[in-house]
Coordinates of C-alpha atoms in Angstrom, one line a residue:
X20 CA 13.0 -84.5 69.0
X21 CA 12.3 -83.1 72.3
X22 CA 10.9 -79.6 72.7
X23 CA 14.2 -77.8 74.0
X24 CA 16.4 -79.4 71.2
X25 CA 14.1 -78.1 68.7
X26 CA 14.3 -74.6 70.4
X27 CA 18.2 -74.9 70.3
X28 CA 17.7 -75.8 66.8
X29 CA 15.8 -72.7 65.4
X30 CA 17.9 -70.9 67.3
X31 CA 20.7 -71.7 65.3
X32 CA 18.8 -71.8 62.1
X33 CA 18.0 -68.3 62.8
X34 CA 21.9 -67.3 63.7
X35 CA 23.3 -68.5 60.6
X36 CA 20.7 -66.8 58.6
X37 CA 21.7 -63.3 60.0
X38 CA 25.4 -64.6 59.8
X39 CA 24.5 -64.9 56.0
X40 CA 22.6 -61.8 55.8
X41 CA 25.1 -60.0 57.0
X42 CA 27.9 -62.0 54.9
X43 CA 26.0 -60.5 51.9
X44 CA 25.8 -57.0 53.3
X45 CA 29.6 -56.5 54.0
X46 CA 30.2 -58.4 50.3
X47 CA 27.8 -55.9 48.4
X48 CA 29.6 -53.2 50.3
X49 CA 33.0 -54.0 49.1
X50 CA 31.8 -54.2 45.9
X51 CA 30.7 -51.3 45.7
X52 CA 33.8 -49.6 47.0
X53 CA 35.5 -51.1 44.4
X54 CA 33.6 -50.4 41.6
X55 CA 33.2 -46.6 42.9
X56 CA 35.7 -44.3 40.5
X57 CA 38.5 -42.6 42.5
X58 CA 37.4 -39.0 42.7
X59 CA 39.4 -36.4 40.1
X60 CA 42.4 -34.8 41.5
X61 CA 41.8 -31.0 41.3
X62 CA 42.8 -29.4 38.4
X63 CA 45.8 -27.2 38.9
X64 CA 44.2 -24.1 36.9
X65 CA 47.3 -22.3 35.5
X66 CA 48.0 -18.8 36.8
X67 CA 46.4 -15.5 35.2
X68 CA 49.4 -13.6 33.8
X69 CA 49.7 -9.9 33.2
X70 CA 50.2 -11.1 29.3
X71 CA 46.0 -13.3 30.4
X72 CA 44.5 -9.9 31.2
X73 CA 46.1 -7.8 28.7
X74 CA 44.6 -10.5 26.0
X75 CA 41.5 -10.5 27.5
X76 CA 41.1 -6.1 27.4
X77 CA 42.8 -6.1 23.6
X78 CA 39.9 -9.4 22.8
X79 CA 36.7 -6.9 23.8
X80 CA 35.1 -5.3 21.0
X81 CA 35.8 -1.7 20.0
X82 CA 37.6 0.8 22.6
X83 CA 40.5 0.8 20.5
X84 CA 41.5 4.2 21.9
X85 CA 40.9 2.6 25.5
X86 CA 43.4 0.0 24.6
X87 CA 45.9 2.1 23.5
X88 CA 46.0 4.1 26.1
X89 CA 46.1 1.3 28.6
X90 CA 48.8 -0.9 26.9
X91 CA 50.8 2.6 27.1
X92 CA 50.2 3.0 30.8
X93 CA 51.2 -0.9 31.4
X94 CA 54.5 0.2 29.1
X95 CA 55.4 3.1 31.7
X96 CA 54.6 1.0 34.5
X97 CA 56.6 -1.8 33.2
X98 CA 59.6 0.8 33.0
X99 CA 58.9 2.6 36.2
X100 CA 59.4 -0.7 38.0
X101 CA 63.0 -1.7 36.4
X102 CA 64.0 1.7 36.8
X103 CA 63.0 1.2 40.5
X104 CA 64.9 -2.7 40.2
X105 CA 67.8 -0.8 39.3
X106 CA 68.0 1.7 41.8
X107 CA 66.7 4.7 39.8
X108 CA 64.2 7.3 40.9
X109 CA 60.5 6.1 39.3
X110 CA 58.8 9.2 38.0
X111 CA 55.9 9.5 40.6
X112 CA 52.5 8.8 38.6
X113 CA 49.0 8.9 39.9
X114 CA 46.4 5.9 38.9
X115 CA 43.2 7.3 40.3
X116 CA 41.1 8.2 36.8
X117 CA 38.0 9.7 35.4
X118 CA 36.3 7.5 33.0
X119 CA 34.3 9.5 30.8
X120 CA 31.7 8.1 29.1
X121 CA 27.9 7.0 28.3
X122 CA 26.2 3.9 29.8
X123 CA 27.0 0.6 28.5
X124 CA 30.3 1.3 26.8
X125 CA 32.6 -0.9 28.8
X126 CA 33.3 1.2 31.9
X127 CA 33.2 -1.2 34.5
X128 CA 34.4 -4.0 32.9
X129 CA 37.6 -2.0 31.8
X130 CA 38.4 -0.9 35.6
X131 CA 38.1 -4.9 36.5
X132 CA 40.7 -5.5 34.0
X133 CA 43.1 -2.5 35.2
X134 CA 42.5 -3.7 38.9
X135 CA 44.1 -7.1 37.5
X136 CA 47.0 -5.5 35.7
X137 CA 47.8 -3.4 38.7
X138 CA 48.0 -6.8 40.5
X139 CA 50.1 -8.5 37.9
X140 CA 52.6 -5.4 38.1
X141 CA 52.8 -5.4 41.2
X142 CA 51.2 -2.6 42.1
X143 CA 48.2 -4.0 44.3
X144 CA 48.4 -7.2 46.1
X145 CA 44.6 -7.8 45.5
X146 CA 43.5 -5.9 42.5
X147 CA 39.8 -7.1 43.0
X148 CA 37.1 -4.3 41.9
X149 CA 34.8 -2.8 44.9
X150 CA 31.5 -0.9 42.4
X151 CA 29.6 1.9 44.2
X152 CA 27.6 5.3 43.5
X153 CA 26.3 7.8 45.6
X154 CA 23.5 5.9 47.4
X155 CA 26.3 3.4 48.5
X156 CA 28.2 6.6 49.8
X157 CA 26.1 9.4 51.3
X158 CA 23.9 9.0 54.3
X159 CA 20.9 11.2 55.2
X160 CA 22.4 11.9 58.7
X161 CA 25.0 13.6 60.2
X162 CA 28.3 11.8 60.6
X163 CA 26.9 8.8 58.9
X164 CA 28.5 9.6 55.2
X165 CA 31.8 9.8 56.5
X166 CA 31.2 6.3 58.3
X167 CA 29.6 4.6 55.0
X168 CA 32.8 6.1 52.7
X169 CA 35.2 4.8 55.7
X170 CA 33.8 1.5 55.0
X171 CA 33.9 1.5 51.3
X172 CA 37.4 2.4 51.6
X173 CA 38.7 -0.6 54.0
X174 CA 36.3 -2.7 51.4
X175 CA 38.5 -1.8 48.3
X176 CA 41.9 -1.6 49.8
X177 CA 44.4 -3.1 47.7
X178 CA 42.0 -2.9 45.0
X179 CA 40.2 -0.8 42.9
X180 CA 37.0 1.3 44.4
X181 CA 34.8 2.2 40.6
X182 CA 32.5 5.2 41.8
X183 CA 29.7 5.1 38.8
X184 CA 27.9 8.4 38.3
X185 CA 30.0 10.0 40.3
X186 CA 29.1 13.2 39.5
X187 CA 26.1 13.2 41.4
X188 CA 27.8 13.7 44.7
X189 CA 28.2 17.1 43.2
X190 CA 25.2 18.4 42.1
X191 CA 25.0 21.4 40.3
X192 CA 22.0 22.6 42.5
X193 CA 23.3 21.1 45.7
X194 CA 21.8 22.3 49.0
X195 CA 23.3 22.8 52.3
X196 CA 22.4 20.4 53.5
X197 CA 23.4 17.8 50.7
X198 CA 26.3 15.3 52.2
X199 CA 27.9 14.6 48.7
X200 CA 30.6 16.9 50.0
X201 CA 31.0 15.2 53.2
X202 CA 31.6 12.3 51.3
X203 CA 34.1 13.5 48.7
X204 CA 36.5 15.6 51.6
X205 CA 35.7 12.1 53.2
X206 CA 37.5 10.2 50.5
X207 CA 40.2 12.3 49.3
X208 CA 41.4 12.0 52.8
X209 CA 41.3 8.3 52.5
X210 CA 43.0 9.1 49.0
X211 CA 46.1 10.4 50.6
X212 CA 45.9 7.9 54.0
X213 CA 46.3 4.8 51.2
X214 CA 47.9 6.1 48.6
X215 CA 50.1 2.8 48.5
X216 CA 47.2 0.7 48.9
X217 CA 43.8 2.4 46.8
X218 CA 42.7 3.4 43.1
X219 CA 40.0 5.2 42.5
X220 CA 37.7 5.5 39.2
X221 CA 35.0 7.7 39.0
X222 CA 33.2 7.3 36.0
X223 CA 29.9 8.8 34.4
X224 CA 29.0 11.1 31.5
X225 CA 32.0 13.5 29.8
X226 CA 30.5 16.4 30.1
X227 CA 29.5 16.0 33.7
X228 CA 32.3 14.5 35.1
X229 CA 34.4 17.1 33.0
X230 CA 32.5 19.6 36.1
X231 CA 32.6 17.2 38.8
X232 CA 36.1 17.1 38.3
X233 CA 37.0 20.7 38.1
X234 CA 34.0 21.6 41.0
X235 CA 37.4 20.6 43.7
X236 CA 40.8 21.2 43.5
X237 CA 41.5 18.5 46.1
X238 CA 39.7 16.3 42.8
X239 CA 41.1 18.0 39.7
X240 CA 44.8 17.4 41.8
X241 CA 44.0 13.7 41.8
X242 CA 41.9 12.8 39.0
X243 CA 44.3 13.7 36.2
X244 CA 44.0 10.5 33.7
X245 CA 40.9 10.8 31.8
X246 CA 39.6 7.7 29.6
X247 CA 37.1 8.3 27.0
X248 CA 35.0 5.9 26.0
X249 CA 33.2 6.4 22.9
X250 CA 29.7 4.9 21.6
X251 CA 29.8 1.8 19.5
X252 CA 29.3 2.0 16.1
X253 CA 26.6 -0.1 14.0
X254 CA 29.4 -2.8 13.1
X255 CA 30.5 -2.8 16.6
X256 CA 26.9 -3.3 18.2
X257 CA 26.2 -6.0 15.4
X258 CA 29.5 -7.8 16.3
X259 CA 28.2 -8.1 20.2
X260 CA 24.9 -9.3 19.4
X261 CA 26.5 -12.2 17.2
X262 CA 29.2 -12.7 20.0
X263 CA 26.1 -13.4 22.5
X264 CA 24.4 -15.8 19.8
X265 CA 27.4 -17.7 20.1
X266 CA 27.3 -17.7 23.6
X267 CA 23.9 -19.4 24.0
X268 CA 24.4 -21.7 20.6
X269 CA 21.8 -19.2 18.4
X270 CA 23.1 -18.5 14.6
X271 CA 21.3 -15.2 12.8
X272 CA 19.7 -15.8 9.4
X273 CA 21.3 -13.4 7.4
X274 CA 18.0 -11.7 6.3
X275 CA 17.8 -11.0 10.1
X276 CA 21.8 -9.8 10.5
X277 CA 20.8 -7.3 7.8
X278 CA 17.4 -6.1 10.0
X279 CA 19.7 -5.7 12.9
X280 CA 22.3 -3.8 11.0
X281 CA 19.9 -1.2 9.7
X282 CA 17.9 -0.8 12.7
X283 CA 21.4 0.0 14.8
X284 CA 22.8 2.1 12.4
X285 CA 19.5 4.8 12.8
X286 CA 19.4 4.0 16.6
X287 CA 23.2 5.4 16.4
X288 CA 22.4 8.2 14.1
X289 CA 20.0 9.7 16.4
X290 CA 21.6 8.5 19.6
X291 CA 21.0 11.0 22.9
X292 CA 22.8 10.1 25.8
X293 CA 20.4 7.7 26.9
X294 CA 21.8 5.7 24.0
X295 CA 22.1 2.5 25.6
X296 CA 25.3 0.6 23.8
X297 CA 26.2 -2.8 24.9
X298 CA 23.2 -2.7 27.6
X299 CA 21.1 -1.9 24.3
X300 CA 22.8 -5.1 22.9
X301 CA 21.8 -7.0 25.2
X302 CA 18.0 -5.9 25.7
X303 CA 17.9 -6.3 22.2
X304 CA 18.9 -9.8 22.4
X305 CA 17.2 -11.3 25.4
X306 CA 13.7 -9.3 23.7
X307 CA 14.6 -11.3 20.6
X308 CA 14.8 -15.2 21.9
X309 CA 12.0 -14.3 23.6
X310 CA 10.0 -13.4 20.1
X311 CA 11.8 -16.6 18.8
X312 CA 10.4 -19.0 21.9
X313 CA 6.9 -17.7 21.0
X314 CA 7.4 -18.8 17.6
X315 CA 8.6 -21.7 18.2
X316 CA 6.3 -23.4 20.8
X317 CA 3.6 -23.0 17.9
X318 CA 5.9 -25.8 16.2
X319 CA 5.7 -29.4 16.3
X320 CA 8.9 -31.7 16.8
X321 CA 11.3 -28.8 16.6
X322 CA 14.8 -29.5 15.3
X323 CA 18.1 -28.3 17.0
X324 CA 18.3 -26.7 13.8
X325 CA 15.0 -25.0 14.3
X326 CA 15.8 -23.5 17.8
X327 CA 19.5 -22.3 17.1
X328 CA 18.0 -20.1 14.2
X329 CA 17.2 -16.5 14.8
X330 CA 15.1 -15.6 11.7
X331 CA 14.1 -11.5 10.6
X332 CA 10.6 -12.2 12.7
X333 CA 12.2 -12.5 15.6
X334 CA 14.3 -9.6 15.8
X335 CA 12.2 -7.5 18.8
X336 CA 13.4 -3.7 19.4
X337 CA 10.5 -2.4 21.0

């Protein structure tokens, strides 16, 4: 074979081999498109109903007074709004509260709720929750409260704005030259500008929102639904720590439910009002699997069994 013949020849041994090569290539491909499962449509989640968040407020534990009062309010809405259907005059009601209360007792997550039911009702086309306290509202300049409130404001519209510790924009030994003021004149002009569009909560301790409130007419003339929410009770506080071991798959011996039970019940006998409630709960709880993983990492081969169990040494209050 001459020597351009057997350069033509490799040539074409070397052709078909890529032809081949890529042959393979486009085979594996299709194969694999084939064997790829069809990604899941999205689930169609079903829409929350006013009945949804209702359930989910009368589910928490405790507050029973809270819930009262707020499947009454959702009653009186409910008629105001087939009154107004039907071409009757609505009794004019105001929405902006004072949650009275100590820390941890289900303020905030109460006002997310009501921002939903005001949606469901109709009464907000958002209902989302906007949280704030003072340091989100007053400045140390000038002009700059009013600015920062302004904000907030646009932030919550159509929602709810939940002022925590709002009391503390009126201190009781408030200087001249403290801006709280600025920032409360700031926002019950806001008040009035979207009073179609805005509800407010202030929230805090009773006894010092009981003064905030009654420090301003332009507030007391506003504020005029008060919610009180009480401490939890030993039953109560046990019934949350159990709800977050079923949360994260842990089950309480019963020697250490009974550890638990006694050591709330003198922690709500002498209860101040740094009494922590469901915060308490949960310091309580992350303290304790913390006790539990350092007793547990001692053990060989653990079980599932062995690592669900909360037993009485792991109960931690310090």
């Amino acid at each position: 074979m001459r020597d351009y013949e057997k350069e033509w020849l490799d040539k074409e041994v070397e052709l078909l081999r890529l032809k081949m090569l890529l042959d393979e290539k486009k085979k594996k491909q299709q194969e694999t498109t084939s064997t790829t499962p069809t990604p899941p449509q999205s689930v169609q989640t079903k829409p929350e109903t006013l009945d949804d968040v209702l359930q989910k407020l009368n589910n928490l534990i405790g507050m029973e007074n809270i819930k009262e009062e707020v499947n009454t309010l959702v009653n009186f809405l409910k008629i105001q709004k087939l009154r107004q259907d039907k071409g009757l005059t609505p009794i004019p009601l105001t929405l902006h509260s004072v949650f009275c209360g100590s820390p941890g007792t289900g303020k905030t997550t109460v006002a997310r709720l009501m921002g939903q039911i005001y949606k469901q009702i109709g009464i907000l086309s958002k209902g989302h929750l906007v949280e704030t306290d003072r340091s989100g509202m007053v400045a140390g300049y000038i002009g700059h409260t009013a600015k920062q409130v302004d904000e907030l404001v646009k932030s919550a519209l159509d929602g709810v704005l939940f002022i925590d510790e709002a009391y503390t924009l009126e201190p009781e030994d408030a200087s001249g030259n403290d801006f709280g003021q600025e920032a409360i004149d700031t926002l019950l002009k806001r008040m009035e500008d979207y009073r179609d569009r805005l509800v407010v909560i202030v929230a805090g301790y009773t006894g010092e929102m009981e003064r905030f409130v009654n420090s301003n007419p332009g507030l007391r003339s506003r504020f005029s639904r008060h919610f009180y929410f009480e401490d939890y009770e030993p039953q109560e506080l046990i019934a949350m720590f159990e709800q977050q071991c079923q949360k994260y798959g842990f089950q309480l011996e019963s020697a250490a439910q009974k550890i638990l039970l006694d050591k709330f019940t003198e922690l709500y006998s002498n209860r101040d009002d740094s009494f922590g409630n469901g915060r308490l709960v949960r310091n309580i709880f992350e303290r304790t699997v913390s006790q539990q993983a350092n007793r547990l990492v001692k053990i060989p081969n653990l079980s599932v069994e062995m690592m669900r169990t909360i037993l009485p040494e792991d109960i931690d209050f310090e």
